[in-house]
Structures are given as C-alpha cells and as structure tokens.
Short mmCIF file of C-alpha atoms in Angstrom, two decimals:
data_model
loop_
_atom_site.label_atom_id
_atom_site.label_comp_id
_atom_site.label_asym_id
_atom_site.label_seq_id
_atom_site.Cartn_x
_atom_site.Cartn_y
_atom_site.Cartn_z
CA MET A 15 -23.80 3.48 21.24
CA ALA A 16 -25.97 0.81 22.59
CA GLY A 17 -26.13 -0.07 26.15
CA ASP A 18 -25.45 -3.81 26.81
CA LYS A 19 -26.18 -5.28 23.50
CA VAL A 20 -23.21 -7.51 22.40
CA TYR A 21 -22.00 -6.92 18.88
CA SER A 22 -19.70 -9.19 16.65
CA TYR A 23 -18.57 -6.37 14.39
CA ASP A 24 -17.78 -2.49 14.87
CA VAL A 25 -18.54 -2.05 11.01
CA PHE A 26 -20.55 -3.34 8.19
CA LEU A 27 -19.33 -2.34 4.81
CA SER A 28 -21.93 -2.11 2.27
CA PHE A 29 -20.43 -1.53 -1.33
CA ARG A 30 -20.96 -2.31 -5.12
CA GLY A 31 -18.13 -5.01 -5.73
CA GLU A 32 -17.58 -4.31 -9.40
CA ASP A 33 -17.05 -0.51 -8.42
CA THR A 34 -14.79 -0.57 -5.41
CA ARG A 35 -13.93 -3.92 -4.15
CA ASN A 36 -10.33 -4.03 -5.19
CA SER A 37 -9.87 -0.28 -4.85
CA PHE A 38 -11.51 2.07 -2.40
CA THR A 39 -13.51 -0.33 -0.26
CA ASP A 40 -10.20 -2.65 0.06
CA HIS A 41 -8.12 0.38 1.32
CA LEU A 42 -10.78 1.40 3.66
CA TYR A 43 -11.31 -2.17 4.94
CA HIS A 44 -7.62 -2.45 5.66
CA GLY A 45 -7.35 1.16 7.13
CA LEU A 46 -10.26 0.09 9.67
CA LYS A 47 -8.42 -3.11 10.54
CA ARG A 48 -5.18 -1.46 11.19
CA ALA A 49 -7.28 1.00 13.63
CA GLY A 50 -8.30 -2.12 15.46
CA ILE A 51 -11.89 -1.59 14.20
CA CYS A 52 -13.61 -5.32 13.57
CA THR A 53 -15.10 -4.92 9.97
CA PHE A 54 -17.25 -6.95 8.18
CA ARG A 55 -16.84 -7.19 4.55
CA ASP A 56 -18.40 -9.59 2.08
CA ASN A 57 -15.47 -11.14 -0.04
CA GLU A 58 -17.55 -13.22 -2.33
CA GLU A 59 -18.86 -12.20 -5.63
CA ILE A 60 -22.62 -12.15 -5.41
CA ASN A 61 -25.21 -13.79 -7.69
CA ARG A 62 -27.42 -10.66 -8.34
CA GLY A 63 -30.61 -12.51 -8.80
CA GLU A 64 -30.51 -14.02 -5.13
CA GLU A 65 -31.98 -12.68 -2.06
CA LEU A 66 -29.85 -11.47 0.63
CA GLN A 67 -28.06 -14.41 2.33
CA PRO A 68 -28.91 -15.03 6.10
CA GLU A 69 -25.13 -14.35 7.33
CA ILE A 70 -25.22 -10.83 5.49
CA GLN A 71 -28.50 -10.14 7.37
CA LYS A 72 -26.90 -11.41 10.71
CA ALA A 73 -23.96 -9.38 10.02
CA ILE A 74 -25.72 -6.06 9.67
CA LYS A 75 -27.65 -6.74 12.72
CA ALA A 76 -24.57 -7.63 14.57
CA SER A 77 -22.65 -4.53 13.74
CA ARG A 78 -22.59 -1.40 15.70
CA THR A 79 -22.17 1.06 12.63
CA SER A 80 -22.23 0.96 8.90
CA ILE A 81 -20.45 2.52 5.90
CA VAL A 82 -22.38 2.69 2.82
CA VAL A 83 -20.23 3.21 -0.29
CA LEU A 84 -22.46 4.63 -2.89
CA SER A 85 -20.84 4.30 -6.12
CA GLN A 86 -21.97 4.67 -9.93
CA THR A 87 -23.51 1.05 -10.16
CA TYR A 88 -24.80 0.78 -6.44
CA ALA A 89 -28.29 1.16 -7.32
CA THR A 90 -28.34 -1.18 -10.23
CA SER A 91 -27.84 -4.06 -7.54
CA THR A 92 -30.96 -5.36 -5.72
CA TRP A 93 -28.50 -6.94 -3.19
CA CYS A 94 -27.08 -3.63 -2.22
CA LEU A 95 -30.42 -1.95 -2.16
CA ASP A 96 -31.62 -4.74 0.18
CA GLU A 97 -28.66 -4.36 2.30
CA LEU A 98 -29.33 -0.46 2.49
CA LEU A 99 -32.90 -1.20 3.46
CA LEU A 100 -31.81 -3.39 6.28
CA ILE A 101 -29.10 -1.12 7.55
CA LEU A 102 -31.49 1.92 7.76
CA GLU A 103 -34.00 -0.30 9.57
CA GLN A 104 -31.40 -1.07 12.16
CA LYS A 105 -30.59 2.53 12.43
CA LYS A 106 -34.29 3.06 13.51
CA GLN A 107 -34.09 0.41 16.13
CA LEU A 108 -34.24 2.08 19.63
CA ASP A 109 -32.18 -0.73 21.43
CA CYS A 110 -29.01 -0.56 19.21
CA SER A 111 -28.41 3.18 17.85
CA HIS A 112 -26.86 1.81 14.73
CA PHE A 113 -24.83 4.65 13.22
CA VAL A 114 -24.88 4.87 9.45
CA LEU A 115 -22.03 6.89 7.39
CA PRO A 116 -22.77 7.27 3.59
CA VAL A 117 -19.59 7.78 1.26
CA PHE A 118 -20.58 9.17 -2.09
CA TYR A 119 -17.90 7.60 -4.28
CA HIS A 120 -17.68 9.85 -7.45
CA VAL A 121 -21.37 10.45 -7.34
CA ASP A 122 -23.44 13.49 -6.47
CA PRO A 123 -25.47 13.24 -3.29
CA ALA A 124 -28.17 15.02 -5.10
CA ASP A 125 -28.55 12.32 -7.71
CA VAL A 126 -28.88 9.87 -4.99
CA ARG A 127 -31.56 11.86 -3.37
CA LYS A 128 -33.57 12.66 -6.53
CA GLN A 129 -32.89 9.29 -8.17
CA LYS A 130 -31.08 10.72 -11.17
CA GLY A 131 -28.47 9.02 -13.54
CA SER A 132 -27.56 5.59 -12.56
CA PHE A 133 -29.78 6.04 -9.31
CA ALA A 134 -32.86 6.52 -11.37
CA ILE A 135 -34.28 3.13 -10.58
CA GLN A 136 -37.75 1.98 -12.15
CA VAL A 137 -40.00 -0.95 -12.08
CA LYS A 138 -38.80 -3.69 -14.28
CA PRO A 139 -40.48 -7.09 -15.56
CA SER A 140 -38.76 -8.97 -13.00
CA PHE A 141 -39.90 -10.62 -9.56
CA ARG A 142 -37.12 -8.46 -7.81
CA TRP A 143 -37.86 -5.08 -9.34
CA THR A 144 -41.36 -4.75 -8.13
CA TYR A 145 -43.46 -1.52 -7.52
CA ASP A 146 -43.34 -1.99 -3.69
CA LYS A 147 -39.73 -2.81 -3.57
CA VAL A 148 -38.74 0.04 -5.83
CA CYS A 149 -40.95 2.43 -3.74
CA LEU A 150 -39.03 1.18 -0.72
CA TRP A 151 -35.45 1.34 -2.35
CA LYS A 152 -36.28 4.93 -3.40
CA ALA A 153 -37.12 6.17 -0.01
CA ALA A 154 -34.12 4.42 1.30
CA LEU A 155 -31.83 6.23 -1.20
CA ARG A 156 -33.54 9.56 -0.42
CA GLU A 157 -33.05 8.75 3.41
CA VAL A 158 -29.20 7.76 3.16
CA ALA A 159 -28.55 11.00 0.98
CA ASP A 160 -29.82 13.25 3.80
CA LEU A 161 -27.28 11.65 6.16
CA SER A 162 -24.17 13.51 7.16
CA GLY A 163 -21.18 11.81 5.17
CA PHE A 164 -18.21 12.23 2.78
CA THR A 165 -18.38 12.88 -0.77
CA LEU A 166 -15.15 11.83 -2.49
CA SER A 167 -14.22 13.32 -5.95
CA GLY A 168 -10.44 13.40 -5.74
CA PRO A 169 -7.58 11.90 -4.02
CA GLU A 170 -8.57 9.11 -1.60
CA THR A 171 -5.86 9.28 1.06
CA SER A 172 -7.07 11.91 3.29
CA ILE A 173 -10.66 11.21 3.12
CA LEU A 174 -9.98 7.45 4.22
CA LYS A 175 -8.32 8.82 7.29
CA GLU A 176 -11.26 11.17 8.14
CA ILE A 177 -13.93 8.28 7.50
CA ILE A 178 -11.64 6.04 10.16
CA ASP A 179 -11.48 8.86 12.52
CA VAL A 180 -15.31 9.49 12.45
CA ILE A 181 -15.91 5.64 12.96
CA TYR A 182 -13.15 5.52 15.73
CA ASN A 183 -14.82 8.45 17.57
CA LYS A 184 -18.29 6.87 17.30
CA LEU A 185 -17.10 3.88 18.78
CA ASP A 186 -15.15 5.72 21.45
CA ARG A 187 -12.31 3.56 21.18
CA LYS A 188 -9.31 3.65 23.65
CA GLU A 189 -10.90 6.04 25.88
CA VAL A 190 -9.61 5.55 29.54
CA HIS A 191 -11.76 6.14 32.52
CA LEU A 192 -11.09 9.53 34.56
CA PRO A 193 -12.79 10.47 37.78
CA LEU A 194 -15.28 13.26 37.51
CA ASN A 195 -14.56 16.78 38.32
CA ILE A 196 -10.84 16.54 38.44
CA THR A 197 -8.91 19.69 38.80
CA GLY A 198 -5.48 21.01 38.23
CA MET A 199 -5.11 19.06 34.81
CA ALA A 200 -5.20 21.83 32.54
CA THR A 201 -2.23 23.74 33.85
CA ARG A 202 -0.23 20.58 33.94
CA TYR A 203 -1.43 19.67 30.32
CA LYS A 204 -0.48 22.91 28.73
CA GLU A 205 2.94 22.56 29.75
CA ILE A 206 3.31 19.04 28.76
CA LYS A 207 1.59 19.74 25.43
CA SER A 208 3.94 22.35 24.34
CA TRP A 209 6.60 19.61 24.79
CA LEU A 210 4.74 17.04 23.06
CA ASP A 211 4.40 19.36 20.01
CA GLU A 212 8.21 19.45 19.39
CA ARG A 213 9.79 17.06 17.08
CA ASN A 214 12.02 14.02 17.58
CA LEU A 215 10.70 13.60 21.17
CA GLU A 216 9.01 10.41 21.82
CA PHE A 217 9.18 9.38 25.36
CA LEU A 218 7.62 11.15 28.56
CA ALA A 219 8.34 9.80 31.97
CA ILE A 220 5.99 11.30 34.92
CA TYR A 221 7.57 10.79 38.37
CA GLY A 222 6.30 12.02 41.89
CA MET A 223 5.16 10.97 45.27
CA GLY A 224 2.61 8.28 45.52
CA GLY A 225 -0.93 9.33 45.35
CA SER A 226 -0.12 12.73 43.73
CA GLY A 227 -1.96 12.24 40.43
CA LYS A 228 0.51 10.79 38.14
CA THR A 229 -1.84 8.21 36.51
CA THR A 230 -4.61 10.52 36.44
CA LEU A 231 -2.45 13.20 34.39
CA ALA A 232 -1.32 10.30 32.18
CA LYS A 233 -4.79 9.36 31.52
CA HIS A 234 -5.73 13.00 30.88
CA ILE A 235 -2.80 13.28 28.44
CA PHE A 236 -3.64 10.04 26.69
CA ASN A 237 -7.26 10.94 26.10
CA LEU A 238 -6.67 14.29 24.72
CA ASN A 239 -3.95 13.12 22.18
CA ARG A 240 -4.90 9.53 21.34
CA ARG A 241 -6.97 10.56 18.09
CA THR A 242 -3.73 11.98 16.60
CA PHE A 243 -1.83 8.73 16.50
CA GLU A 244 -2.65 5.71 14.16
CA TYR A 245 -2.38 3.06 17.11
CA VAL A 246 -2.58 3.78 20.91
CA SER A 247 -2.11 1.61 23.94
CA PHE A 248 -2.73 2.48 27.79
CA ILE A 249 -1.41 -0.04 30.21
CA GLU A 250 -1.68 0.79 33.86
CA ASP A 251 -0.96 -0.80 37.20
CA ILE A 252 1.95 -2.78 35.87
CA GLY A 253 3.49 -3.42 39.39
CA THR A 254 0.44 -5.21 40.64
CA ARG A 255 -0.15 -7.06 37.21
CA CYS A 256 3.54 -8.45 37.05
CA LYS A 257 3.56 -10.90 39.99
CA GLY A 258 3.54 -14.23 37.96
CA PRO A 259 6.17 -15.42 35.65
CA ASN A 260 4.45 -14.79 32.41
CA ASP A 261 2.55 -11.47 33.43
CA LEU A 262 5.04 -9.09 31.84
CA LEU A 263 5.14 -11.37 28.77
CA GLN A 264 1.31 -11.02 28.51
CA LEU A 265 1.50 -7.00 29.00
CA GLN A 266 4.22 -6.84 26.14
CA GLU A 267 1.78 -9.07 23.86
CA GLN A 268 -1.10 -6.75 24.72
CA LEU A 269 1.08 -3.62 24.02
CA LEU A 270 2.09 -5.17 20.57
CA LYS A 271 -1.63 -6.08 19.84
CA ASP A 272 -2.63 -2.47 20.25
CA ILE A 273 0.15 -0.95 18.35
CA LEU A 274 -0.20 -3.40 15.53
CA GLY A 275 -3.76 -2.52 14.93
CA GLY A 276 -5.22 -5.70 16.62
CA LYS A 277 -2.86 -8.15 15.18
CA LYS A 278 -1.72 -10.94 17.72
CA ARG A 279 2.07 -11.53 17.81
CA LYS A 280 3.51 -14.19 19.96
CA ILE A 281 6.81 -13.24 22.06
CA SER A 282 9.14 -16.04 22.90
CA GLY A 283 10.48 -14.10 26.11
CA VAL A 284 10.46 -10.82 27.86
CA SER A 285 13.57 -9.46 26.31
CA ARG A 286 12.76 -10.53 22.69
CA VAL A 287 9.89 -9.20 20.42
CA SER A 288 9.54 -11.24 17.01
CA GLY A 289 13.32 -11.84 16.96
CA PHE A 290 14.45 -8.28 17.94
CA THR A 291 15.73 -7.29 21.33
CA TRP A 292 14.10 -4.35 22.98
CA ASN A 293 16.16 -1.88 24.58
CA TRP A 294 14.20 1.01 25.84
CA GLU A 295 17.35 2.90 27.19
CA ASN A 296 18.86 3.15 23.75
CA GLN A 297 15.76 3.41 21.52
CA CYS A 298 13.61 5.85 23.28
CA THR A 299 14.28 9.65 23.55
CA LYS A 300 13.49 10.38 27.40
CA GLN A 301 12.14 13.48 29.04
CA ASP A 302 11.24 13.25 32.80
CA TYR A 303 8.39 15.42 34.10
CA ASN A 304 8.36 15.81 37.94
CA TYR A 305 4.54 15.86 38.89
CA ASN A 306 5.35 17.68 42.12
CA SER A 307 7.47 20.52 40.91
CA GLY A 308 6.01 20.79 37.50
CA LYS A 309 9.48 20.82 35.83
CA TYR A 310 11.52 18.59 33.34
CA ARG A 311 14.66 17.12 34.03
#
C-alpha cells in the first residue's frame, strides 16, 4: 500500500442504496467492522440530482481501498457513476496505490463492460447526462469490469468472507515483524501445526531458555495462522510492559479490542472483564511445548 500517506479509512464502500443498503452492503459493512477494518459508508439517502458532496469526495481520497458493489440500478445513478470516476482516478495516483475491488451483485460483468441492460447508459436531456459525462462514465464502467473481483449470483455468506479476506490481506493487517533469514522455523512449525489442526485444543504454551527463539517461533505461528481466524491479537513483552499499576489493565483492554473487532470495552479491574471473572486455568485447554526439546508436555 502507500508509503507514508495518512488515511482516515481502510475502505470506501460505493453502492446503490435502493439495491443493497439494507441487505448485502449492510452485511458487508458490519463484517468489515468486525474484522477491525475501518470502513466509510454513506448512510444518508441521496438526492440523485446533486453533485457529489465534499465529504464523499474527501472520504474516497482518504481511503486505502474501495469496494464497488455493482448492482442492477447502479448505473442509473449519476452519484454512483461520479463516485466510480473518482475511485478510479484515485487508483491511478502514484502516491496512494488505491486498491479497487468490484463486486458484481446479481449482474453480469459482461453487461457492465459492454453497457448492456441496466448499464446501457445514454445521453439524456439533462445537465447531468451530457455527452462528455456519459463518455467518461462508459470508460469507467469498462475499466472496473476488467478488474479482478467477485460475481455474486447465489448465497452471500461465503462470498462475504472472501471479500473481507481479500481486503484484509491487501491491508496486511495484524502482521507481526520477523527478522530476515530466520532458520529452523519450518521444522518446529510442522509439528505444532499438526497439533493446532486437532479439535478442541485452544491454548499453546511455548517455554524454554531465554534467547532460544520462543517469541520468534510464536510470531511465525501467528503470521501463518492469523487469516484462519475471525479476530486475532498479538501482545508481546508483557513483563516489561506491566511495571505500572494500570499496565496489565491496558493490555487486557487491547486484547479485548482486538478480539472484538475493534470495539473498545472498559474493564473495571484486572480480574474482571465486563462483569465476568477470567480464570485462564479453568477456561483454557493447555498444551505446553518445550522449545529446547521440541516436545509437548
């Protein structure tokens, strides 16, 4: 993604409200939020005769990616078509690397590309549907139709997860830093992965001598498995970060924020979380892995 540019949003959602606002787009928006992906969605019903509002233009420019939900009446809205123009303009900017993901919601990508059916836009006796504008919109529809995306014609659940995974991977969320050219991880990981694939096992403890590579192994495991979980959190250096009276409380709040999809939750005390007492010994299935011997206990 872009280098040092500061963004307000991870994703800008472009969609036709009357087609998908209360269905597919709503599910997608909340799925992105649960994954900790900051998403801009215009919640107001739009006066279709108006130009794009400044806050919409600003949101597109302040977003790292865009998801364009192309539905049956998308191309009948000059607002949506202007959004698409600006999104593709952002994609061409060399300083932002704006990623665009089209979703063809019960429409044929070929109809979008060739402007057939509801995408057969034409010049109209209106100051908004001018010849120059229609030419720009047609070019934009051809361009977005040629991008790699998703075509939805059946159940939505599985494709929603795939869309979120693509955006998550593009944003490279929750990747922890590992030193270059590390060795010996593959052998250790292969044994641990076989255990992780078993059912009803939820907790892994890695122990060994100081400096033997426990944290590096934990990071390696985390990076290779994080995309298989809906929520993930990586908290390290707990000992050095828990010197003050409220430090442990802050780490617990960070953990909760990560696993609740970005939602903040206040904790009244270290031993209490939202009214429930945490008891790790009783609630977690434990399995110890000795890094030095390479065996479980």
